Amino acid sequence: MARWEPNARERLVRAALDLFTEQGYDATTVNEIADRAGLTKTTFFRHFPDKREVLFAGQDMHARLLADAITEAPSPATPLEAVGAALDAITATFTDDRREFSAKLRPVIAGSGELQERAAFKRAGLAGAMADALHKRGVREPTASLAAELGIRAFDRAFDQWADLTNQQTFTELTRHALDELRAATAALD
Amino acid sequence: MARWEPNARERLVRAALDLFTEQGYDATTVNEIADRAGLTKTTFFRHFPDKREVLFAGQDMHARLLADAITEAPSPATPLEAVGAALDAITATFTDDRREFSAKLRPVIAGSGELQERAAFKRAGLAGAMADALHKRGVREPTASLAAELGIRAFDRAFDQWADLTNQQTFTELTRHALDELRAATAALD
């Protein structure tokens, strides 16, 4: 039977981010991450399928929160209003603690082609979760996917600003502002 | 000095697609691809950095064609009109020969997480090339990126329909129709 390791997942994520920051993503092995966290390689693989995945912990929870909020938005809400409600729903996960983590995460992802690929794939997963929830509200294609795309763009923009530690706005203020800007941009396309 | 190999690139691409179709992407090695093409592993790596890249040959050319057409669009063209001109510009590369190749390519990519990640990354590269060209026309963010995104979505949709061999429309007809649908969808967001 596996030994119970308190906070194993969180410890592995932090150890990985520290090592990637210190010596680079490519140069870091799963063994080193487990060592730094005071855990075994077996424990690592109980929590993550591979080295890339360790930095994207929490995305499944985000996908669920986004989809649930869209499902629960009042029925007269437009597609973009439902997406706005979804972004509001994930705000609670963006704590101050998470913010320092995110500030360190950005340069690590920017420095690795492999991590950028995984990030793009995860992003597509979040957008897909929102689009599916919009379909269930009766929103058709391509409107549903486009609304979800605007939601993800607002999220990305807000996240970039929020992970900049000099910024003073809350995550909610940032996502709302970003979504308003995107709404205005759709009018300037043609 | 390297021996000149006629059509080495094209032969490698076709050999790879055939092998991936027959025995799966994961089970196929670079050695097998080179063998099937009647070439060496060294020749493979002169043309492609890795096994994944072999199916995405031609994307760099697409990025250039898209960007050039946006740059050369008449100055009163709106962002979406410039994107429409870009899609028209790549039509010539979608020949009948390419169409059968594309029909075989789709299930191979759909069957591999690795290939899907690379495809998503390549897609982002094409969108980035269009957005950069729009910036040079004075289109601001987030409008430029949004117009580029609509262009890529129209491209993806048209490509899917075109790679279905029962479809009778030309690639140009398909991209124009898809872009019109997306234009209409932006009006239904809110």
PDB file of C-alpha atoms in Angstrom, chain A residues 100 114 127:
ATOM      1  CA  GLU A 100       3.868  34.426  -7.021  1.00  0.00           C
ATOM      2  CA  GLU A 114       7.684  21.484 -25.183  1.00  0.00           C
ATOM      3  CA  ALA A 127     -11.954  26.446 -24.634  1.00  0.00           C
TER       4      ALA A 127
END
